[in-house]
Amino acid sequence: MHGSRLPLSARTLDIDAEAETTRIVEALRAQLRGAVRKRGLVLGLSGGIDSSVCAALAAKAVGPQNVFCLFMPENDSDPESQRLGQLVAGTFGLNGAVENIGPTLEAMGCYTRRDGFIREVEPAYGPGWSSKIVIANALTTSGYNISSLVVQSPDGEMRKHRLPAHVYLGIVAATNMKQRTRKQLEYYHADRLNYAVVGTPNRLEYDQGFFVKNGDGAADVKPIAHLYKSQVYQLAAHLGVPEEVLRRPPTTDTYSLAQTQEEFYFALPYDKMDLCLYSLNHSVPAADVAQAIGLSDEEVGHVWNDIAAKRKVARYLHLEPQLVEPV
């Protein structure tokens, strides 16, 4: 027991979905009337749980006719992302447009630059190959993230390479063009319509820096950044997000090989990460967390170390431009 609290469990993060929906909708309306001063909302719909919930909340806040959705596939996108995004838009009666960013990324050298860095560790890499970046699980590395590249040849052979720092940074820098290009289009349509841009991170992503600065991290309102991902799923069920979206495993949908969020960033599946983050925020003893999520006390410590390390990285991502003196 933690003082007067019940033992830690998945139920710890239960919310009153109807009350939370009302609170978020009222906050969005107040933000648009007040500091933001816009008459509607634009968001990118990826077919994932977070953007789907944000779309449903936006429709409730300003009416479906005042929400504009964007579907922004590129050369490495899973076609399911656009299909599910359009399913969500149809479910909530939202208008939108498809903006294929593949040609733009091609013109900027996104894929060429990325592939050039990949060839430093896999010289044969080229047309017909696919790839993703993975990290070693923080449970086995005491919170230090060791990055590797996984590639698949045209004949299906998989290879894994440890990445020198400059290659890792080069691949990520090129890949980040995707999120920044999408955001450019969101702001184009927002400016055109006099709407505000919705950011879709949940609390786990926002806290841990799982976003690109001036890419998917850029937004005028972020209506679910205070909610753990488990709570976002509760809202999704309450709001009527399609079952296919609820069942879809969380994915980055950024690399040409299928990639889960645990492979790329988080130490554990989101439900266990949520409880680890909650317990760290609320000073729950490691032994209680270990019992709740089926890890050892030592493994919980490794996850907490990983959370602390990522918070250091996230500090820069959240940082406003630095001035010589206040203006």
PDB file of C-alpha atoms in Angstrom, residues 8-10 268 271-273 275-276 288-296 299-300 303:
ATOM      1  CA  LEU A   8      -0.765  -0.258  -7.905  1.00  0.00           C
ATOM      2  CA  SER A   9      -2.518  -1.925 -10.855  1.00  0.00           C
ATOM      3  CA  ALA A  10      -3.845  -1.125 -14.306  1.00  0.00           C
ATOM      4  CA  LEU A 268       8.225  -1.746 -22.253  1.00  0.00           C
ATOM      5  CA  ASP A 271       0.577  -0.132 -20.399  1.00  0.00           C
ATOM      6  CA  LYS A 272       3.613  -1.088 -18.306  1.00  0.00           C
ATOM      7  CA  MET A 273       5.484   2.100 -19.254  1.00  0.00           C
ATOM      8  CA  LEU A 275       2.593   2.441 -14.643  1.00  0.00           C
ATOM      9  CA  CYS A 276       6.359   2.940 -14.380  1.00  0.00           C
ATOM     10  CA  ASP A 288       5.079  -2.417  -5.553  1.00  0.00           C
ATOM     11  CA  VAL A 289       5.689  -1.547  -9.211  1.00  0.00           C
ATOM     12  CA  ALA A 290       7.553  -4.808  -9.769  1.00  0.00           C
ATOM     13  CA  GLN A 291       4.640  -6.806  -8.388  1.00  0.00           C
ATOM     14  CA  ALA A 292       2.105  -4.895 -10.478  1.00  0.00           C
ATOM     15  CA  ILE A 293       3.864  -5.326 -13.849  1.00  0.00           C
ATOM     16  CA  GLY A 294       5.725  -8.614 -13.390  1.00  0.00           C
ATOM     17  CA  LEU A 295       9.323  -7.350 -13.246  1.00  0.00           C
ATOM     18  CA  SER A 296      12.044  -7.524 -10.619  1.00  0.00           C
ATOM     19  CA  GLU A 299      14.374  -4.155 -13.707  1.00  0.00           C
ATOM     20  CA  VAL A 300      12.005  -1.435 -12.484  1.00  0.00           C
ATOM     21  CA  VAL A 303      13.191   1.453 -16.517  1.00  0.00           C
TER      22      VAL A 303
END
